[in-house]
Each structure stands twice: as C-alpha cells, then as structure tokens.
Amino acid sequence: MPRTRSVVLAAGAALLVRRAVRRRIATSPLWPLPALETPISGQGGRRVPSLRLTVAERAVPAEGVALLRLESPAGTALPEWRPGAHLDLVLPSGLVRQYSLCGDPADRATYTVATRLIEDGRGGSREVHEQLREGAELVVRGPRNRFPLAEAPSYAFVAGGIGITPVLPMLRAVEAAGGEWRLLYGGRSRATMPFLDEIEKLGGERVTVVAEDDAGLPDAAAFLADTGEGAAVYCCGPEPLMDAVAAALPEGRTLHLERFTPGASTAQLGTFEVELRRTGRTLTVPAGRSVLATVRDELPNISYSCEQGFCGTCQQRVLEGEIDHQDELLDDAERQDSMLICVSRCLGRKLVLDL
C-alpha cells in the first residue's frame, strides 16, 4: 500500500511539473525554449513540393555533358513549366543541385536536364555523371522559374557552354511564336557544346557559334551592338561572360541573367555578431567567412547543402537585424524575416537567429 501511494504521488508530481513547464514555455520567450512558431531551422529547407522520379534515359549530348530524362514511375503527368525553369535534384548523397530544364514544356511525361562534369567542383556534377544511370530513382523539387521569358519586340541570347540549357527552350518558344531572335553561343570547342546541331538547324544565320579553340572568346559587345531598341537580352554562362554582357549592354535593352554561383556582395563584408536565441550563444562572423560556417562551429548538425544560395536548405528565421540578402531564391515576403545563411550577411552589427 505505501508503495502504491508513492507511485501515485510521483505521477501526480510529474503531471504538475509538465503543466508548469508548458505554462512557462507559453509565457516566456527565452526559457527553456522560445514561445515562437516552429522555426525553419532544422526543417530541411523550404517546403517546396517534391517528386520521386526515375531516370528513364541517359545520353551524352557533348563531351563531358550528361543528359537525363526523368519520368514518374507511375506514369502520371508532371507539373507544368515554362522556359527558364529549373529543378532541384536531391542527389543520392543528400546534396541538392539546381539544373535548368532543357526539354519541351509541352511534354508532361518527362523532364530533361543536362549537366557538365566539373572536375574540380564540390561533387554534385560528378555524382550525377557517375551514379545517376537509367533506372535510378531520385527526389526532385520544383519546377521553379527565376529566369522567365518576358515579352519583348526582339531577343538577343548569349550562352556559354552548359549555360545553353535554360536558353534552348526559349529559342524554341520564340521561334514557334514567330519572334525575332539572335544567339551568341560560345564554348571551349564545338565538341563540348551541347545541342549545337539542333540550334544551328533552328536558327541558321541567326546563330553565331564561337569555339574558343578555333576563334577565341566571343565578342559580346559586337554582338549586342546590333540589337534593336527594347530588345530583351538573356545570358547564362560563366561569370566573365555575364560580366562582359552586362558591361556592353546598350541603352534601351533589358538584361536577364541566370546565375548558379553566388554574386558578389554589395554590402560591407566586415565583422558582425550573430546571436543564436534558442541556443543562448552570440558568435562573431569575421569578414570572408559565412554565417553558416560560423554557426556550424556551435551547431555542427545544422542543415545545409549547396552553400551557394540556391537550394534553400539553410534558410533560417531572423528575429532581429538588417539582412544583406545575397541569395537567388527567396521571394520578397520570405526576405522580411528569413535568410539563407550560406551566402547572406548582415547590413548592421548584429543578427538574431531563431536557432
């Protein structure tokens, strides 16, 4: 009987403690955990719809380039997309990489992407080339489009190497609509330039191909000098090429760039502090080091992937501070109270994160 009484008393005390803890959490923003909405932190990034697809076909459209056609195992129609859209591929290792859709938007049965092997890269392209064979399954997110084809009286397209992938569906769309367009397409050699035969057949004399091993680098300034007033200029390729196009852009033309590497910060790159509100620590982020790298010293299991501001895995809620957004992903609403800590920084002296 005394033992039963002790058990009952212990259970009652535990219940009272649990209730007290709940009340304390609900009324205090600081102990033991803040009474905040469920944070983005640790949730595996943005809640972008995902699909599990199968590699239906693998091809080699140029030296060092792998093309994948993906389909639903159930044979269901895939979500619609428009020229300029891309997919996030969740690779077998867990890495997330972005690849432009280069197939036909009218084809709802398959998605087509292509990637160049980057020998000294961070492993994503090598994983695609070596592990994603026919029959392999993988998760994709999207499609999403941050490089949409706008209406314009005429178009000038500039592509370098694998940068042709988002441009190719645009060429087809403008041609089908009877629009006016020209293309400057550069690469290390003709053998390394994917879809070259199709493009030359599609555009004829409107296509200028510059193979570096034969003719050197493309002359963006000369190409753009012939564009008409109001032309939309679309460019995707290596950073030096995009910089050259931006520098040579004539007045009265609109420039659209597709970047898969982070742009340079326009804000100070000095030292600032990051307070981890839930953890109770304040860290110093030095110039030349990312918020992500600094936070990982304290929280090594924090979620991240691309480290370039594209995949959204490291998105964190910001409770205080002015953000220097350097990503290519978040929309205006998301930028009000969150950031991608792999590339974005602080415009002031301190940020407070929901971590």
XYZ file of C-alpha atoms in Angstrom:
355
model
C 0.000 0.000 0.000
C 2.749 2.554 0.824
C 4.489 1.694 -2.448
C 1.263 2.298 -4.418
C 0.826 5.610 -2.633
C 4.383 6.623 -3.563
C 3.791 5.805 -7.222
C 0.590 7.852 -7.266
C 2.316 10.810 -5.600
C 5.229 10.625 -8.060
C 2.886 10.514 -11.032
C 0.940 13.467 -9.691
C 4.109 15.450 -9.152
C 5.307 14.692 -12.687
C 1.989 15.884 -14.092
C 2.254 19.138 -12.145
C 5.802 19.652 -13.391
C 4.768 19.086 -17.025
C 1.934 21.595 -16.656
C 4.251 24.138 -15.085
C 6.788 23.720 -17.872
C 4.088 24.204 -20.522
C 2.897 27.389 -18.796
C 6.467 28.674 -18.552
C 7.197 27.990 -22.215
C 3.940 29.623 -23.277
C 4.634 32.805 -21.329
C 8.385 33.215 -21.714
C 10.231 33.829 -24.981
C 13.557 32.803 -23.501
C 13.179 29.774 -21.207
C 13.691 26.944 -21.794
C 12.710 27.321 -25.454
C 11.212 30.428 -27.040
C 7.457 30.501 -27.494
C 7.871 31.031 -31.251
C 6.353 29.443 -34.299
C 8.020 26.239 -35.441
C 11.313 27.510 -36.854
C 12.603 26.852 -40.314
C 15.796 25.826 -38.564
C 16.464 22.109 -38.913
C 13.398 21.534 -41.059
C 15.358 20.600 -44.192
C 14.887 23.878 -46.031
C 11.982 25.430 -47.862
C 8.793 23.456 -48.170
C 8.947 23.117 -51.927
C 6.759 20.380 -53.469
C 8.858 17.327 -54.292
C 8.501 14.370 -56.635
C 10.184 10.982 -56.769
C 11.217 10.367 -60.363
C 13.113 7.710 -62.300
C 15.924 8.200 -64.789
C 14.245 6.932 -67.957
C 17.149 7.761 -70.292
C 20.739 8.910 -70.022
C 22.596 10.379 -73.006
C 25.799 12.294 -73.800
C 24.935 15.320 -75.994
C 28.512 16.664 -75.888
C 31.888 15.853 -74.389
C 31.688 15.987 -70.608
C 27.920 16.537 -70.568
C 25.316 14.114 -69.227
C 21.666 14.455 -70.197
C 18.944 12.858 -68.068
C 15.313 12.320 -68.946
C 13.232 11.860 -65.807
C 9.741 10.411 -65.561
C 7.239 9.462 -62.906
C 7.357 5.734 -62.018
C 3.547 5.785 -62.004
C 3.378 7.388 -65.437
C 1.477 10.409 -64.104
C 1.680 13.826 -65.749
C 4.401 16.076 -64.365
C 3.790 19.658 -63.205
C 3.834 22.298 -65.910
C 6.816 24.559 -66.511
C 7.878 27.398 -68.792
C 11.197 28.240 -70.464
C 13.796 29.326 -67.929
C 12.596 26.988 -65.169
C 14.878 24.684 -63.209
C 14.663 21.675 -60.900
C 16.372 20.972 -57.593
C 17.826 17.458 -57.754
C 18.297 15.763 -54.394
C 21.246 13.516 -55.186
C 21.831 10.102 -53.541
C 24.342 11.628 -51.109
C 21.814 14.245 -49.995
C 23.461 17.090 -51.919
C 20.984 19.411 -53.638
C 21.886 20.846 -57.031
C 19.956 23.015 -59.489
C 19.666 22.165 -63.196
C 17.740 24.020 -65.881
C 15.004 22.226 -67.758
C 16.039 21.983 -71.395
C 13.307 19.794 -72.864
C 9.866 20.599 -74.268
C 7.364 22.240 -71.864
C 4.560 20.531 -73.777
C 5.979 17.137 -72.795
C 4.226 16.409 -69.481
C 5.648 12.875 -69.308
C 9.341 13.733 -68.854
C 11.704 16.371 -67.543
C 15.058 16.819 -69.289
C 18.161 18.255 -67.620
C 21.824 18.301 -68.591
C 24.951 18.921 -66.547
C 28.631 19.312 -67.303
C 31.180 17.394 -65.240
C 33.176 19.849 -63.139
C 36.437 18.099 -62.340
C 37.409 20.445 -59.506
C 33.852 21.053 -58.276
C 32.271 20.127 -54.953
C 30.995 16.722 -56.044
C 27.487 17.332 -57.333
C 28.183 17.045 -61.049
C 30.417 14.020 -60.516
C 27.630 12.306 -58.616
C 25.218 12.943 -61.478
C 27.683 11.600 -64.041
C 28.763 8.530 -62.091
C 25.685 7.433 -60.155
C 22.530 8.503 -61.993
C 22.081 5.750 -64.546
C 18.906 4.518 -66.231
C 16.513 3.148 -63.639
C 17.923 5.209 -60.764
C 15.388 6.979 -58.551
C 15.788 10.419 -57.051
C 13.760 13.193 -55.476
C 13.324 16.467 -57.341
C 11.821 19.750 -56.177
C 10.108 22.233 -58.436
C 9.937 23.263 -61.190
C 10.690 26.863 -60.229
C 11.443 29.792 -62.507
C 13.643 32.755 -61.621
C 14.645 33.299 -65.275
C 11.297 33.690 -67.081
C 10.980 34.601 -70.731
C 9.410 38.074 -70.919
C 7.543 39.598 -73.829
C 9.768 41.798 -75.987
C 9.905 43.103 -79.569
C 13.115 41.116 -80.130
C 15.559 38.896 -78.274
C 19.329 38.507 -78.041
C 20.540 35.354 -76.337
C 24.099 34.811 -75.101
C 25.090 31.373 -73.784
C 28.384 29.940 -72.670
C 28.863 26.165 -72.547
C 26.277 24.422 -70.376
C 24.590 27.811 -69.990
C 22.699 26.901 -73.145
C 20.333 24.688 -71.138
C 17.849 27.378 -69.956
C 18.200 29.232 -73.267
C 17.306 26.306 -75.544
C 13.577 26.155 -74.601
C 13.440 29.942 -75.025
C 14.788 29.679 -78.569
C 12.185 27.089 -79.442
C 9.386 29.173 -77.901
C 10.351 32.425 -79.622
C 10.813 30.661 -82.940
C 7.415 28.934 -82.629
C 5.805 32.311 -81.926
C 7.445 33.882 -84.965
C 9.555 36.229 -82.856
C 12.799 37.935 -83.814
C 15.898 36.487 -82.153
C 19.648 36.011 -82.407
C 22.051 33.835 -80.410
C 25.719 34.086 -79.488
C 26.861 30.648 -78.328
C 30.384 30.108 -77.027
C 32.278 27.099 -75.736
C 35.716 25.562 -75.381
C 35.235 23.586 -78.609
C 32.344 22.527 -80.825
C 32.605 19.019 -79.391
C 31.889 20.317 -75.877
C 28.834 22.410 -76.851
C 25.555 20.506 -76.282
C 22.579 20.778 -78.654
C 24.726 22.543 -81.256
C 23.305 20.724 -84.301
C 19.705 21.411 -83.251
C 20.409 25.070 -82.581
C 22.182 25.691 -85.884
C 19.370 23.977 -87.741
C 16.777 26.011 -85.830
C 18.399 29.422 -86.237
C 20.626 29.267 -89.303
C 22.445 32.582 -89.820
C 20.876 33.998 -86.655
C 23.209 31.767 -84.627
C 26.823 32.820 -84.057
C 28.953 29.961 -82.726
C 32.341 30.799 -81.229
C 34.540 27.835 -80.304
C 37.433 29.032 -78.155
C 39.934 26.552 -79.578
C 39.294 27.953 -83.057
C 38.162 31.578 -82.731
C 38.939 32.682 -79.180
C 36.393 34.252 -76.854
C 33.001 35.561 -78.028
C 32.744 39.325 -78.621
C 29.688 40.263 -76.565
C 29.993 43.977 -77.323
C 29.938 43.489 -81.099
C 27.017 41.085 -80.846
C 24.938 43.397 -78.658
C 25.681 46.449 -80.798
C 23.320 45.048 -83.442
C 20.361 44.603 -81.096
C 17.288 46.749 -81.566
C 15.733 49.219 -79.137
C 13.705 47.419 -76.480
C 15.388 44.060 -77.059
C 15.467 41.576 -74.176
C 18.965 40.215 -73.630
C 19.189 36.806 -71.938
C 22.539 35.468 -70.770
C 23.661 32.344 -68.954
C 27.208 31.063 -68.672
C 30.489 31.656 -66.848
C 30.789 34.775 -64.687
C 33.278 36.532 -67.021
C 30.853 36.142 -69.917
C 27.925 37.539 -67.933
C 30.075 40.417 -66.691
C 31.082 41.207 -70.271
C 27.453 41.203 -71.427
C 26.407 43.468 -68.558
C 29.259 45.885 -69.305
C 28.476 46.017 -73.034
C 24.673 46.310 -72.758
C 23.446 49.213 -74.915
C 20.890 51.645 -73.508
C 17.262 50.749 -74.033
C 17.822 46.992 -73.681
C 16.804 44.868 -70.699
C 19.235 42.318 -69.287
C 18.220 38.979 -67.773
C 20.916 36.828 -66.159
C 20.806 33.259 -64.859
C 23.411 32.610 -62.175
C 24.204 29.310 -60.494
C 27.037 30.781 -58.469
C 26.548 33.492 -55.845
C 27.069 37.076 -56.880
C 29.420 39.396 -55.064
C 28.035 41.159 -52.010
C 27.180 44.808 -52.464
C 27.350 45.439 -48.734
C 30.183 45.613 -46.259
C 31.949 42.317 -45.670
C 33.132 43.316 -42.225
C 32.752 41.546 -38.914
C 29.356 41.296 -37.219
C 27.674 39.282 -34.482
C 25.046 36.553 -34.732
C 23.006 35.706 -31.655
C 21.517 32.204 -31.540
C 18.422 32.953 -29.487
C 17.431 29.377 -28.658
C 20.985 28.212 -28.035
C 21.885 31.217 -25.920
C 25.184 31.955 -27.658
C 26.466 35.008 -29.524
C 29.027 34.320 -32.270
C 31.346 36.591 -34.230
C 31.233 36.275 -38.027
C 34.510 37.569 -39.483
C 34.955 39.062 -42.936
C 35.425 36.363 -45.539
C 33.549 33.695 -43.545
C 29.892 32.789 -43.951
C 27.251 32.819 -41.245
C 26.721 29.120 -41.967
C 30.364 28.216 -41.368
C 30.400 30.201 -38.135
C 27.142 28.719 -36.854
C 28.337 25.198 -37.667
C 31.137 25.644 -35.132
C 28.410 25.786 -32.476
C 25.725 23.636 -34.173
C 27.544 21.081 -36.380
C 24.330 19.254 -37.319
C 22.606 22.264 -38.871
C 21.062 21.531 -42.278
C 22.747 22.854 -45.434
C 23.596 21.684 -48.944
C 24.546 23.870 -51.915
C 26.333 26.656 -49.955
C 25.607 28.997 -52.862
C 22.205 30.450 -52.002
C 20.113 28.372 -54.382
C 18.666 25.286 -52.695
C 17.173 26.856 -49.543
C 18.241 24.074 -47.169
C 19.946 26.509 -44.774
C 17.065 29.007 -44.613
C 16.726 30.403 -41.096
C 14.263 32.701 -39.381
C 15.668 36.119 -38.437
C 14.278 37.663 -35.254
C 16.266 40.899 -35.291
C 18.730 42.707 -37.532
C 19.046 44.041 -41.076
C 19.848 41.375 -43.650
C 22.150 41.658 -46.652
C 20.385 39.145 -48.929
C 22.760 37.520 -51.421
C 20.667 34.507 -52.438
C 18.874 33.785 -55.703
C 15.898 32.036 -54.145
C 13.791 33.835 -51.531
C 10.867 35.995 -52.565
C 10.124 39.434 -51.114
C 7.822 38.092 -48.406
C 10.351 35.496 -47.236
C 13.101 38.107 -47.121
C 11.203 40.051 -44.496
C 12.037 37.587 -41.727
C 14.391 34.898 -43.030
C 17.706 34.440 -44.802
C 19.938 31.827 -46.383
C 22.879 31.798 -44.020
C 25.265 30.213 -46.526
C 25.627 33.446 -48.531
C 23.662 36.290 -46.922
C 25.158 38.548 -44.289
C 24.326 41.479 -42.028
C 23.991 45.115 -43.056
C 24.494 46.243 -39.475
C 26.333 44.991 -36.437
C 24.134 42.102 -35.300
C 21.622 39.476 -36.409
C 19.447 37.364 -34.110
C 18.510 33.945 -35.499
C 15.824 31.530 -34.352
C 18.386 28.852 -33.525
